[in-house]
Coordinates of C-alpha atoms in Angstrom, one line a residue:
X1 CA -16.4 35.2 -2.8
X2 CA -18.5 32.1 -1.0
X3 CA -16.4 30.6 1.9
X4 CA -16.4 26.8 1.8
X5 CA -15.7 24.7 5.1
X6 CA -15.5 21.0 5.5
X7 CA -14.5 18.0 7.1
X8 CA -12.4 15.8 5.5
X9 CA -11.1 11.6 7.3
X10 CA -8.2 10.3 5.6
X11 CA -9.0 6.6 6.5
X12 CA -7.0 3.0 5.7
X13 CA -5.4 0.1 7.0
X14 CA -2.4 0.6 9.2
X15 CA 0.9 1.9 8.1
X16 CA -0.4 3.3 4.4
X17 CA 1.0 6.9 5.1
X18 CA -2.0 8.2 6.7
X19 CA -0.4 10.7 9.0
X20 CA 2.2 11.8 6.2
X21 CA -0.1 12.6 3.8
X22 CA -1.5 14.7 6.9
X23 CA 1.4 16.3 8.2
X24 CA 2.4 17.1 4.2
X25 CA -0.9 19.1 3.5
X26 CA -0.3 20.9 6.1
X27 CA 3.3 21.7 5.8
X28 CA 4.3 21.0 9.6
X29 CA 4.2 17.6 11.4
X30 CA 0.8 17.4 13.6
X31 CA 0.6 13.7 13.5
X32 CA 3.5 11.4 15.0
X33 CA 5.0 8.9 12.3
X34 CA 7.0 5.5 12.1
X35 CA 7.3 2.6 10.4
X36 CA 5.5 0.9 12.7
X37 CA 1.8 -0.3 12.1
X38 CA -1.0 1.4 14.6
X39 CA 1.5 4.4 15.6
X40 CA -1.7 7.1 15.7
X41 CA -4.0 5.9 18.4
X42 CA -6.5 9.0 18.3
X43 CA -8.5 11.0 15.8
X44 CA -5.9 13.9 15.2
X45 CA -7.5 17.1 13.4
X46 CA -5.6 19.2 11.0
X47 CA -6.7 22.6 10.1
X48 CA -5.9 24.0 6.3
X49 CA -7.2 27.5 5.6
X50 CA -6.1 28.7 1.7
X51 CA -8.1 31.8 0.9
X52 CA -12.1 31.5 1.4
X53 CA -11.7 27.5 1.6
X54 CA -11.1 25.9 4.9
X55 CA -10.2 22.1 5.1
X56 CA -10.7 20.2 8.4
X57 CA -8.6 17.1 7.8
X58 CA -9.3 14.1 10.6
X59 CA -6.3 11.8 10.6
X60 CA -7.5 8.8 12.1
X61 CA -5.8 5.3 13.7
X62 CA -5.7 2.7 11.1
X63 CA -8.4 0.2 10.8
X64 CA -7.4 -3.9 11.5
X65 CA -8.7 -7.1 11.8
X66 CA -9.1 -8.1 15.8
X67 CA -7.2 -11.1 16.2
X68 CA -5.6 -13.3 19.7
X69 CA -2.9 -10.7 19.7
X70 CA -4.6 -7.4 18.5
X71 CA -8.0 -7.8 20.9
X72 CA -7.2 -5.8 23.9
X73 CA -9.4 -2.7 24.8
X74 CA -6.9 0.0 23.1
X75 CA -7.5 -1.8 19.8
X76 CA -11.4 -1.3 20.1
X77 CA -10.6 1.9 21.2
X78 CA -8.6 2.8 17.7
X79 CA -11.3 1.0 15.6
X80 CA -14.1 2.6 16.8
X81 CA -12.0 6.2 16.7
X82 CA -11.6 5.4 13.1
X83 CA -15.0 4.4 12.1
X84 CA -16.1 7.7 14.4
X85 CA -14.1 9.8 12.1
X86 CA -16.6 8.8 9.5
X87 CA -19.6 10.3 10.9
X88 CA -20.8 13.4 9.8
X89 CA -17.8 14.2 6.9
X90 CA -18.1 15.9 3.8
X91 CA -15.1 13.9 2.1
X92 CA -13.2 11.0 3.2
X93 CA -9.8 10.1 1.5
X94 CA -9.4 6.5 1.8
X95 CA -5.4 5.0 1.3
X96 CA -4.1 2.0 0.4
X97 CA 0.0 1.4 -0.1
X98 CA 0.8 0.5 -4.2
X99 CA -0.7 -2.2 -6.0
X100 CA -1.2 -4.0 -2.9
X101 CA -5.1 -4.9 -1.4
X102 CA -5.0 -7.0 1.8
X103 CA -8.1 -7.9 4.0
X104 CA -7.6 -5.0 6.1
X105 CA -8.1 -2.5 2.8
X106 CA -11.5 -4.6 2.7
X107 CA -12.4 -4.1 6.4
X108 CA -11.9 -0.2 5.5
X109 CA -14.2 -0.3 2.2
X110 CA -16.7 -2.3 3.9
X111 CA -17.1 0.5 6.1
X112 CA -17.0 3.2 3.4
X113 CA -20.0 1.1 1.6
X114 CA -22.5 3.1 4.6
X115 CA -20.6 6.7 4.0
X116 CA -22.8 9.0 2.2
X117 CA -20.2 11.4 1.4
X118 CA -17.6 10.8 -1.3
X119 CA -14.8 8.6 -1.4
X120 CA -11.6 9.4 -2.9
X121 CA -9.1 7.1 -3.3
X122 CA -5.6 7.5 -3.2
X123 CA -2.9 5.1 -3.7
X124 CA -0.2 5.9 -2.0
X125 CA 4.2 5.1 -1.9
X126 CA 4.1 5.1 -5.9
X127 CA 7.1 6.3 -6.0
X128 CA 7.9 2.9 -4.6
X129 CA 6.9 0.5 -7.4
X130 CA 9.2 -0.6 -9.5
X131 CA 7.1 -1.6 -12.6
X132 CA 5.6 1.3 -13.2
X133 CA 3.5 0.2 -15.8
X134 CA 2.0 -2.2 -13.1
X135 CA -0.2 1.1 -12.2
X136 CA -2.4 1.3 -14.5
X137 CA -3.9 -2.1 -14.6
X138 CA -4.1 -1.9 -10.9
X139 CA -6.2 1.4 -11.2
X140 CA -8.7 -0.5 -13.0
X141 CA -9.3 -2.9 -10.8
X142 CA -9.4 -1.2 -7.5
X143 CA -11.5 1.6 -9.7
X144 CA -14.2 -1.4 -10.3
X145 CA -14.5 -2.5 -6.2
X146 CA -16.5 1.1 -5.9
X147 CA -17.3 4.2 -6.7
X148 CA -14.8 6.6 -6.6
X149 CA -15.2 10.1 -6.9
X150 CA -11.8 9.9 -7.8
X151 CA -8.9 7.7 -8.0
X152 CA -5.4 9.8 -7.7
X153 CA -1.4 8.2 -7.2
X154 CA 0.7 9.4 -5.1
X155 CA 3.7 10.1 -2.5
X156 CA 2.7 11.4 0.9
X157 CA 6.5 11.7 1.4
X158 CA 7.5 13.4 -1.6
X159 CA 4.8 15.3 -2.5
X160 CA 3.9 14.3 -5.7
X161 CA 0.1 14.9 -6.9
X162 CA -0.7 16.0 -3.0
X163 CA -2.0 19.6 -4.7
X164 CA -4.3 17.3 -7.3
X165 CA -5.5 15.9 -3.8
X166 CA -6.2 18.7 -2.4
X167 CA -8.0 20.0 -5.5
X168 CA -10.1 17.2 -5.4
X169 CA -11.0 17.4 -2.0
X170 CA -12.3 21.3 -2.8
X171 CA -14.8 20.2 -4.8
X172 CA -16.7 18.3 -2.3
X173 CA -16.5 21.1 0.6
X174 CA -19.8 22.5 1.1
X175 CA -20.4 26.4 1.2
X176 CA -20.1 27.6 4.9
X177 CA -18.6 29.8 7.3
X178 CA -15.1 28.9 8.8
X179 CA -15.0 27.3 11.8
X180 CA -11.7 27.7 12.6
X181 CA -9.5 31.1 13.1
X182 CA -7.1 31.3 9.7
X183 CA -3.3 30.4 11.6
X184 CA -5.4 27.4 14.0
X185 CA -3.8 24.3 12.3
X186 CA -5.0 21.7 14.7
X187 CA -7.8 21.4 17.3
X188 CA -4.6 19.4 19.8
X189 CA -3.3 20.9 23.2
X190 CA 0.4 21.1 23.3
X191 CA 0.4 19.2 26.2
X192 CA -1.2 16.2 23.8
X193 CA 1.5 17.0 21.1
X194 CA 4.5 16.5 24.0
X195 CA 3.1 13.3 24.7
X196 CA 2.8 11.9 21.1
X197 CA 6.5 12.7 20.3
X198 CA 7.9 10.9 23.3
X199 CA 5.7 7.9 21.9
X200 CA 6.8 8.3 18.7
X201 CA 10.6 8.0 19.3
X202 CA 9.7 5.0 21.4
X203 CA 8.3 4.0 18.5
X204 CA 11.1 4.8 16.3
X205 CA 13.5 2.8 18.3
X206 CA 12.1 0.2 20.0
X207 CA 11.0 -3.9 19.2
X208 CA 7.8 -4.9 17.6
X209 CA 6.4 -5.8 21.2
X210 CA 7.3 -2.9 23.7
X211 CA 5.8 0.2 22.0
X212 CA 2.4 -1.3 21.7
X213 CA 2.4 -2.1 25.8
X214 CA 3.6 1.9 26.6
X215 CA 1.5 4.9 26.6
X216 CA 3.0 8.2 27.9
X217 CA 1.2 10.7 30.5
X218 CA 2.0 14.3 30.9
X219 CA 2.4 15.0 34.6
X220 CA 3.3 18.2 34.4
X221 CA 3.5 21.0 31.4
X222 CA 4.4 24.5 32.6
X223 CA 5.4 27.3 30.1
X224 CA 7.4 29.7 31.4
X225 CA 7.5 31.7 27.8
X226 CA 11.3 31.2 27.1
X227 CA 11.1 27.7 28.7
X228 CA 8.4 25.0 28.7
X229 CA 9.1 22.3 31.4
X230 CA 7.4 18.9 31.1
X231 CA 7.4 16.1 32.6
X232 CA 6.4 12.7 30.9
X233 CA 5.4 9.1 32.7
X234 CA 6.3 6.5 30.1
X235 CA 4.0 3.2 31.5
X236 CA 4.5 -0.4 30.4
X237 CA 2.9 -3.2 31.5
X238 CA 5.7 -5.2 32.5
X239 CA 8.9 -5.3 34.5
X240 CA 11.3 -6.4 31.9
X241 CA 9.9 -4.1 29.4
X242 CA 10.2 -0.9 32.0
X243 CA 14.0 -2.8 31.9
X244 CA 14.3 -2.3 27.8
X245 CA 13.0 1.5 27.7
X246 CA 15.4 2.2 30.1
X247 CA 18.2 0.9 28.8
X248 CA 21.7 0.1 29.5
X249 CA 22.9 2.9 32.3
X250 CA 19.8 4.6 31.3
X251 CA 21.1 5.2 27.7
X252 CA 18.1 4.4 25.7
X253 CA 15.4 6.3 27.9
X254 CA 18.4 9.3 27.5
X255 CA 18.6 9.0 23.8
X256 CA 14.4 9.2 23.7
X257 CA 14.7 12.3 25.4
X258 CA 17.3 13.7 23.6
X259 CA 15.2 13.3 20.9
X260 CA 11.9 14.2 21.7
X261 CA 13.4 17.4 23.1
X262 CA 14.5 18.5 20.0
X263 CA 11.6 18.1 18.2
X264 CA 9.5 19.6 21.1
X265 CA 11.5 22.8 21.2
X266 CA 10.8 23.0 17.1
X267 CA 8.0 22.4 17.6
X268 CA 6.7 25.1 20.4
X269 CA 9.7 27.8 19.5
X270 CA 11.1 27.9 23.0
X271 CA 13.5 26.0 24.8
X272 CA 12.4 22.5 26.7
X273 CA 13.4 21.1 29.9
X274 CA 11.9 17.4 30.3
X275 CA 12.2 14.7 32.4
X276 CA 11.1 11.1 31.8
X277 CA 10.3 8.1 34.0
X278 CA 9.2 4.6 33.6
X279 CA 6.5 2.7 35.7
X280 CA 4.7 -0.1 35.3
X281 CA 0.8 -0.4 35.5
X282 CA -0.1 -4.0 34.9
X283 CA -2.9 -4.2 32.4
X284 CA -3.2 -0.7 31.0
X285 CA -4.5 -1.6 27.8
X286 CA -7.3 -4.0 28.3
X287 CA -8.4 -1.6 30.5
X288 CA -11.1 0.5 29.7
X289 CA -10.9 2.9 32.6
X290 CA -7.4 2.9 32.4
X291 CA -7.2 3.9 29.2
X292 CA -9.7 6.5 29.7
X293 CA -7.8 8.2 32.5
X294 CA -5.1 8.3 30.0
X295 CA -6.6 10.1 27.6
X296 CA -7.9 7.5 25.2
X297 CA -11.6 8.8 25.5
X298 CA -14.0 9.3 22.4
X299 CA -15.6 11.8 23.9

C-alpha cells in the first residue's frame, strides 16, 4: 500500500478547543489546556501514525485582535506562530466554538482566504448548545463565508465525530514517505513539556492578570532513569504578582507543584523531584530578546 504523510494546523481564535481536539486525536495530552484564552503560546506538533497514513498535526496559539492591553511582543510572537503554522500545510482544520462568530473567527478566515490547501471547518463544544436545532441554520451560514472542504460538528472533549475528522483530514494527505518513526508522537523535548505543565496549573489557578505576565524556565532537567529532577524558574514581571504565585506560607506555589508533579511523573513514567522558584524580571514580555532567551523563538 502507498504511504501518505502530511501536515495538518488546527487554527482559530483563542479558547475554541484547539489543543483538546489535539491532545484527543492523539490519545495522550501533548498540549497544555485551560479555560483561559491564549494558554498555548508556541506551535506544538503532534505526531499520529495509523497504518501507511501518518498525520503531522501543528497545534498552534490562537489568533486575536492587537489591542492597548494585548500589544506587547509575546502577542506578536503568538500571532505570527499561528499564521507560520500556515505555511507549507497540506490541511488546515480551522475551529470556531458553537453557533458563535466573533471578529477574531474573521481575523482567522481572513488569513485562511491566502491558504492554498483546504480548509475544513469544524465547529466545535456542540455538545454545549442547547437548541439543537439552532445547528443547522448556523451551518448554512458559516458554510456560505467560504469554501469548505468540509464542514463537521463536534466535541473535542467528548469525542464525538473526532474519527469523521480524522477521516476527512486523510483525504487531503498527499502520497509520501513518513517522516516520523511510528511511536514519535510529538517533535517536543521533555524538558519543553515540564515547563508547559507548570504554566498550565498556573494557569488553572490563577486571576485573569497574573498568568499572562509569567513564563517558566527550566534550569535544570536531569534524568536519573527511576527519577527525573527538575528545576523550574517561574518569572513575573512584578513584585506583588511574584507575592500571589507564592501564596500564603507558600501554599499556592506548593499546591502548583503538587500538581504539576503528578502530571509530570504520568507523563514521563518515572518518579519526579522538582523545585520551583519565583523571580521577577521587569518587562519580560515586551521584550523581544527576552522572550527569545526564553524559548519563544520562531526559529
Amino acid at each position: 500500500m502507498t504511504q501518505t504523510c502530511g501536515f495538518v494546523a488546527i487554527v482559530g481564535r483563542p479558547n475554541v478547543g484547539k489543543s483538546t481536539l489535539m491532545n484527543r486525536i492523539l490519545g495522550q495530552k501533548i498540549s497544555i489546556t485551560s479555560r483561559r484564552p491564549q494558554t498555548t503560546r508556541h506551535q506544538v506538533m503532534g505526531i499520529k501514525t495509523e497504518g501507511e497514513a501518518q498525520f503531522i498535526y501543528v497545534d498552534t496559539p490562537g489568533m486575536h485582535i492587537m489591542s492597548k492591553d494585548r500589544n506587547k511582543a509575546i502577542n506578536r510572537f503568538m500571532n505570527q506562530a499561528a499564521s507560520q503554522a500556515l505555511r507549507d500545510v497540506d490541511c488546515v482544520v480551522f475551529i470556531i466554538d458553537r453557533t458563535r462568530w466573533t471578529p477574531e473567527d474573521q481575523v482567522v478566515l481572513d488569513k485562511l482566504t491566502h491558504v492554498k490547501a483546504p480548509v475544513i471547518l469544524a465547529i466545535n463544544k456542540v455538545d454545549w448548545l442547547e437548541d439543537k436545532a439552532s445547528l443547522l441554520p448556523w451551518l448554512e451560514e458559516v458554510g456560505a463565508k467560504h469554501e469548505f472542504a468540509a464542514i463537521l460538528p463536534l466535541s473535542a472533549k467528548h469525542g464525538t465525530n473526532v474519527p469523521e475528522l480524522e477521516a476527512e483530514v486523510a483525504k487531503h494527505l498527499p502520497e509520501s514517505i513518513h517522516y516520523y518513526p511510528e511511536d514519535q508522537i510529538t517533535d517536543r523535548s521533555q524538558r519543553f513539556l515540564a515547563a508547559e505543565l507548570v504554566r498550565e496549573k498556573v494557569m488553572r489557578q490563577l486571576g485573569d492578570e497574573l498568568p499572562y505576565q509569567m513564563t517558566v524556565e527550566i534550569e535544570e532537567f536531569r534524568d536519573e532513569g527511576r527519577v527525573i529532577h527538575i528545576s523550574a524558574l517561574m518569572l513575573v514581571e512584578r513584585q506583588g504578582q511574584k507575592k500571589i504565585l507564592i501564596g500564603e506560607s507558600g501554599e499556592r506555589i506548593k499546591k502548583i507543584g503538587r500538581e504539576a508533579r503528578l502530571e509530570m511523573e504520568r507523563a514521563f513514567g518515572a518518579k519526579v523531584m522538582l523545585n520551583l522558584w519565583v523571580k521577577v524580571k521587569r518587562g519580560w514580555s515586551d521584550d523581544d530578546r527576552a522572550l527569545k532567551s526564553l524559548g519563544y523563538d520562531l526559529e
